[in-house]
JSON list of C-alpha atoms in Angstrom, two decimals:
[
{"chain": "A", "resi": 1, "resn": "GLN", "atom": "CA", "xyz": [-58.55, -132.31, 51.91]},
{"chain": "A", "resi": 2, "resn": "VAL", "atom": "CA", "xyz": [-57.94, -128.60, 51.50]},
{"chain": "A", "resi": 3, "resn": "GLN", "atom": "CA", "xyz": [-54.56, -126.91, 51.69]},
{"chain": "A", "resi": 4, "resn": "LEU", "atom": "CA", "xyz": [-54.07, -123.21, 52.43]},
{"chain": "A", "resi": 5, "resn": "VAL", "atom": "CA", "xyz": [-50.82, -121.50, 51.49]},
{"chain": "A", "resi": 6, "resn": "GLU", "atom": "CA", "xyz": [-50.07, -117.98, 52.68]},
{"chain": "A", "resi": 7, "resn": "SER", "atom": "CA", "xyz": [-47.54, -115.53, 51.30]},
{"chain": "A", "resi": 8, "resn": "GLY", "atom": "CA", "xyz": [-46.61, -111.89, 51.59]},
{"chain": "A", "resi": 9, "resn": "GLY", "atom": "CA", "xyz": [-45.40, -111.54, 55.15]},
{"chain": "A", "resi": 10, "resn": "GLY", "atom": "CA", "xyz": [-42.19, -109.77, 56.05]},
{"chain": "A", "resi": 11, "resn": "LEU", "atom": "CA", "xyz": [-40.54, -106.93, 57.91]},
{"chain": "A", "resi": 12, "resn": "VAL", "atom": "CA", "xyz": [-41.80, -103.39, 57.46]},
{"chain": "A", "resi": 13, "resn": "GLN", "atom": "CA", "xyz": [-41.42, -100.08, 59.27]},
{"chain": "A", "resi": 14, "resn": "ALA", "atom": "CA", "xyz": [-44.30, -98.53, 61.14]},
{"chain": "A", "resi": 15, "resn": "GLY", "atom": "CA", "xyz": [-46.59, -96.71, 58.74]},
{"chain": "A", "resi": 16, "resn": "GLY", "atom": "CA", "xyz": [-45.74, -99.07, 55.91]},
{"chain": "A", "resi": 17, "resn": "SER", "atom": "CA", "xyz": [-47.86, -101.55, 53.99]},
{"chain": "A", "resi": 18, "resn": "LEU", "atom": "CA", "xyz": [-47.93, -105.25, 53.24]},
{"chain": "A", "resi": 19, "resn": "ARG", "atom": "CA", "xyz": [-50.25, -107.45, 51.23]},
{"chain": "A", "resi": 20, "resn": "LEU", "atom": "CA", "xyz": [-50.94, -111.02, 52.29]},
{"chain": "A", "resi": 21, "resn": "SER", "atom": "CA", "xyz": [-52.29, -113.68, 49.96]},
{"chain": "A", "resi": 22, "resn": "CYS", "atom": "CA", "xyz": [-53.76, -117.08, 50.69]},
{"chain": "A", "resi": 23, "resn": "THR", "atom": "CA", "xyz": [-54.73, -119.66, 48.11]},
{"chain": "A", "resi": 24, "resn": "ALA", "atom": "CA", "xyz": [-56.83, -122.71, 48.82]},
{"chain": "A", "resi": 25, "resn": "SER", "atom": "CA", "xyz": [-56.30, -125.88, 46.82]},
{"chain": "A", "resi": 26, "resn": "GLY", "atom": "CA", "xyz": [-57.53, -129.46, 46.88]},
{"chain": "A", "resi": 27, "resn": "SER", "atom": "CA", "xyz": [-60.81, -131.18, 46.20]},
{"chain": "A", "resi": 28, "resn": "ILE", "atom": "CA", "xyz": [-62.88, -128.12, 46.99]},
{"chain": "A", "resi": 29, "resn": "SER", "atom": "CA", "xyz": [-66.59, -128.18, 46.42]},
{"chain": "A", "resi": 30, "resn": "SER", "atom": "CA", "xyz": [-67.27, -124.75, 47.87]},
{"chain": "A", "resi": 31, "resn": "ILE", "atom": "CA", "xyz": [-65.84, -122.17, 50.25]},
{"chain": "A", "resi": 32, "resn": "ASP", "atom": "CA", "xyz": [-68.24, -120.35, 52.55]},
{"chain": "A", "resi": 33, "resn": "VAL", "atom": "CA", "xyz": [-65.87, -117.99, 54.34]},
{"chain": "A", "resi": 34, "resn": "MET", "atom": "CA", "xyz": [-62.19, -117.12, 54.15]},
{"chain": "A", "resi": 35, "resn": "GLY", "atom": "CA", "xyz": [-60.34, -114.96, 56.58]},
{"chain": "A", "resi": 36, "resn": "TRP", "atom": "CA", "xyz": [-57.25, -113.95, 58.45]},
{"chain": "A", "resi": 37, "resn": "TYR", "atom": "CA", "xyz": [-56.38, -114.44, 62.08]},
{"chain": "A", "resi": 38, "resn": "ARG", "atom": "CA", "xyz": [-53.22, -113.48, 63.93]},
{"chain": "A", "resi": 39, "resn": "GLN", "atom": "CA", "xyz": [-51.32, -114.56, 66.99]},
{"chain": "A", "resi": 40, "resn": "ALA", "atom": "CA", "xyz": [-48.72, -112.45, 68.74]},
{"chain": "A", "resi": 41, "resn": "PRO", "atom": "CA", "xyz": [-46.20, -113.98, 71.16]},
{"chain": "A", "resi": 42, "resn": "GLY", "atom": "CA", "xyz": [-47.86, -114.78, 74.46]},
{"chain": "A", "resi": 43, "resn": "LYS", "atom": "CA", "xyz": [-51.32, -113.94, 73.18]},
{"chain": "A", "resi": 44, "resn": "GLN", "atom": "CA", "xyz": [-54.28, -115.89, 71.91]},
{"chain": "A", "resi": 45, "resn": "ARG", "atom": "CA", "xyz": [-55.10, -116.14, 68.23]},
{"chain": "A", "resi": 46, "resn": "GLU", "atom": "CA", "xyz": [-57.53, -113.39, 67.25]},
{"chain": "A", "resi": 47, "resn": "LEU", "atom": "CA", "xyz": [-59.69, -112.57, 64.28]},
{"chain": "A", "resi": 48, "resn": "VAL", "atom": "CA", "xyz": [-58.39, -109.93, 61.91]},
{"chain": "A", "resi": 49, "resn": "ALA", "atom": "CA", "xyz": [-60.89, -110.04, 59.04]},
{"chain": "A", "resi": 50, "resn": "THR", "atom": "CA", "xyz": [-63.22, -112.40, 57.24]},
{"chain": "A", "resi": 51, "resn": "ILE", "atom": "CA", "xyz": [-65.08, -112.36, 53.96]},
{"chain": "A", "resi": 52, "resn": "THR", "atom": "CA", "xyz": [-67.95, -114.54, 52.83]},
{"chain": "A", "resi": 53, "resn": "SER", "atom": "CA", "xyz": [-68.46, -116.07, 49.42]},
{"chain": "A", "resi": 54, "resn": "GLY", "atom": "CA", "xyz": [-71.01, -113.34, 48.81]},
{"chain": "A", "resi": 55, "resn": "GLY", "atom": "CA", "xyz": [-68.51, -110.62, 49.62]},
{"chain": "A", "resi": 56, "resn": "LEU", "atom": "CA", "xyz": [-69.61, -109.61, 53.11]},
{"chain": "A", "resi": 57, "resn": "SER", "atom": "CA", "xyz": [-66.61, -108.60, 55.19]},
{"chain": "A", "resi": 58, "resn": "ASN", "atom": "CA", "xyz": [-65.98, -108.28, 58.89]},
{"chain": "A", "resi": 59, "resn": "TYR", "atom": "CA", "xyz": [-63.04, -106.64, 60.66]},
{"chain": "A", "resi": 60, "resn": "ALA", "atom": "CA", "xyz": [-61.58, -106.47, 64.12]},
{"chain": "A", "resi": 61, "resn": "ASP", "atom": "CA", "xyz": [-61.96, -102.98, 65.58]},
{"chain": "A", "resi": 62, "resn": "SER", "atom": "CA", "xyz": [-58.19, -102.67, 65.85]},
{"chain": "A", "resi": 63, "resn": "VAL", "atom": "CA", "xyz": [-57.71, -102.89, 62.07]},
{"chain": "A", "resi": 64, "resn": "LYS", "atom": "CA", "xyz": [-60.79, -101.09, 60.73]},
{"chain": "A", "resi": 65, "resn": "GLY", "atom": "CA", "xyz": [-59.85, -98.35, 58.33]},
{"chain": "A", "resi": 66, "resn": "ARG", "atom": "CA", "xyz": [-56.32, -99.71, 57.88]},
{"chain": "A", "resi": 67, "resn": "PHE", "atom": "CA", "xyz": [-56.78, -103.26, 56.56]},
{"chain": "A", "resi": 68, "resn": "THR", "atom": "CA", "xyz": [-58.87, -104.40, 53.60]},
{"chain": "A", "resi": 69, "resn": "ILE", "atom": "CA", "xyz": [-59.84, -107.99, 52.87]},
{"chain": "A", "resi": 70, "resn": "SER", "atom": "CA", "xyz": [-60.74, -109.06, 49.35]},
{"chain": "A", "resi": 71, "resn": "LYS", "atom": "CA", "xyz": [-61.06, -112.28, 47.39]},
{"chain": "A", "resi": 72, "resn": "ASP", "atom": "CA", "xyz": [-60.89, -113.85, 43.99]},
{"chain": "A", "resi": 73, "resn": "ASN", "atom": "CA", "xyz": [-63.44, -116.66, 43.94]},
{"chain": "A", "resi": 74, "resn": "ALA", "atom": "CA", "xyz": [-62.18, -118.05, 40.66]},
{"chain": "A", "resi": 75, "resn": "LYS", "atom": "CA", "xyz": [-58.71, -118.51, 42.18]},
{"chain": "A", "resi": 76, "resn": "ASN", "atom": "CA", "xyz": [-59.90, -119.51, 45.67]},
{"chain": "A", "resi": 77, "resn": "THR", "atom": "CA", "xyz": [-57.65, -116.75, 46.94]},
{"chain": "A", "resi": 78, "resn": "VAL", "atom": "CA", "xyz": [-58.10, -114.21, 49.69]},
{"chain": "A", "resi": 79, "resn": "TYR", "atom": "CA", "xyz": [-55.99, -111.09, 50.17]},
{"chain": "A", "resi": 80, "resn": "LEU", "atom": "CA", "xyz": [-55.32, -108.81, 53.10]},
{"chain": "A", "resi": 81, "resn": "GLN", "atom": "CA", "xyz": [-54.06, -105.34, 52.27]},
{"chain": "A", "resi": 82, "resn": "MET", "atom": "CA", "xyz": [-52.50, -103.89, 55.40]},
{"chain": "A", "resi": 83, "resn": "ASN", "atom": "CA", "xyz": [-51.78, -100.16, 55.47]},
{"chain": "A", "resi": 84, "resn": "SER", "atom": "CA", "xyz": [-50.57, -97.83, 58.22]},
{"chain": "A", "resi": 85, "resn": "LEU", "atom": "CA", "xyz": [-49.02, -100.76, 60.02]},
{"chain": "A", "resi": 86, "resn": "LYS", "atom": "CA", "xyz": [-48.21, -100.42, 63.70]},
{"chain": "A", "resi": 87, "resn": "PRO", "atom": "CA", "xyz": [-45.77, -102.34, 65.90]},
{"chain": "A", "resi": 88, "resn": "GLU", "atom": "CA", "xyz": [-48.75, -103.92, 67.63]},
{"chain": "A", "resi": 89, "resn": "ASP", "atom": "CA", "xyz": [-49.71, -105.56, 64.33]},
{"chain": "A", "resi": 90, "resn": "THR", "atom": "CA", "xyz": [-46.64, -107.77, 64.68]},
{"chain": "A", "resi": 91, "resn": "ALA", "atom": "CA", "xyz": [-47.81, -111.39, 64.72]},
{"chain": "A", "resi": 92, "resn": "VAL", "atom": "CA", "xyz": [-48.02, -114.60, 62.78]},
{"chain": "A", "resi": 93, "resn": "TYR", "atom": "CA", "xyz": [-50.94, -114.24, 60.40]},
{"chain": "A", "resi": 94, "resn": "TYR", "atom": "CA", "xyz": [-52.97, -117.36, 59.64]},
{"chain": "A", "resi": 95, "resn": "CYS", "atom": "CA", "xyz": [-55.34, -117.93, 56.77]},
{"chain": "A", "resi": 96, "resn": "ASN", "atom": "CA", "xyz": [-58.59, -119.72, 57.53]},
{"chain": "A", "resi": 97, "resn": "ALA", "atom": "CA", "xyz": [-61.24, -121.18, 55.26]},
{"chain": "A", "resi": 98, "resn": "ARG", "atom": "CA", "xyz": [-64.53, -122.88, 55.93]},
{"chain": "A", "resi": 99, "resn": "ALA", "atom": "CA", "xyz": [-64.66, -125.19, 52.95]},
{"chain": "A", "resi": 100, "resn": "SER", "atom": "CA", "xyz": [-66.57, -128.19, 51.72]},
{"chain": "A", "resi": 101, "resn": "THR", "atom": "CA", "xyz": [-65.22, -131.21, 49.92]},
{"chain": "A", "resi": 102, "resn": "TYR", "atom": "CA", "xyz": [-67.14, -133.98, 48.24]},
{"chain": "A", "resi": 103, "resn": "TYR", "atom": "CA", "xyz": [-66.16, -137.64, 48.38]},
{"chain": "A", "resi": 104, "resn": "GLY", "atom": "CA", "xyz": [-69.57, -139.16, 47.90]},
{"chain": "A", "resi": 105, "resn": "TYR", "atom": "CA", "xyz": [-70.84, -136.89, 50.68]},
{"chain": "A", "resi": 106, "resn": "ILE", "atom": "CA", "xyz": [-70.33, -133.27, 51.60]},
{"chain": "A", "resi": 107, "resn": "ASP", "atom": "CA", "xyz": [-67.79, -132.67, 54.35]},
{"chain": "A", "resi": 108, "resn": "THR", "atom": "CA", "xyz": [-67.47, -129.11, 55.68]},
{"chain": "A", "resi": 109, "resn": "ARG", "atom": "CA", "xyz": [-64.56, -128.14, 57.89]},
{"chain": "A", "resi": 110, "resn": "ASN", "atom": "CA", "xyz": [-62.40, -125.28, 59.03]},
{"chain": "A", "resi": 111, "resn": "TYR", "atom": "CA", "xyz": [-58.94, -125.32, 57.51]},
{"chain": "A", "resi": 112, "resn": "TRP", "atom": "CA", "xyz": [-55.84, -123.39, 58.54]},
{"chain": "A", "resi": 113, "resn": "GLY", "atom": "CA", "xyz": [-52.65, -122.37, 56.81]},
{"chain": "A", "resi": 114, "resn": "LEU", "atom": "CA", "xyz": [-49.24, -122.63, 58.44]},
{"chain": "A", "resi": 115, "resn": "GLY", "atom": "CA", "xyz": [-48.98, -118.89, 58.94]},
{"chain": "A", "resi": 116, "resn": "THR", "atom": "CA", "xyz": [-46.80, -116.05, 57.72]},
{"chain": "A", "resi": 117, "resn": "GLN", "atom": "CA", "xyz": [-44.79, -113.73, 59.96]},
{"chain": "A", "resi": 118, "resn": "VAL", "atom": "CA", "xyz": [-45.49, -110.01, 59.89]},
{"chain": "A", "resi": 119, "resn": "THR", "atom": "CA", "xyz": [-43.06, -107.82, 61.83]},
{"chain": "A", "resi": 120, "resn": "VAL", "atom": "CA", "xyz": [-43.54, -104.06, 62.15]},
{"chain": "A", "resi": 121, "resn": "SER", "atom": "CA", "xyz": [-40.59, -102.11, 63.50]},
{"chain": "A", "resi": 122, "resn": "SER", "atom": "CA", "xyz": [-41.00, -98.81, 65.31]}
]
């Protein structure tokens, strides 16, 4: 099994910055992709940003130019630097990883963290 633990959420004023971190632990054989998704009240969960093991990143149009995703492969950790935050960025942010474990065979699954609240006040 793989566990994802997020940190770094909180309350910030519009225009401010926050940095989210997510560390994967467990019997990890490899991680193909890590990323961040968010879910605002009454809305569906949506992609924020992803990054592959090779460093290719992808962003939602709504965060391009404001958010930066990065990773530390050695630590199985992904970061999300969020700048110029807006009230509409308010949501629970979830870490996601597509990871493989090995227990005599390779098992690849999507894993989710429990989420961290980000609140941006106007």
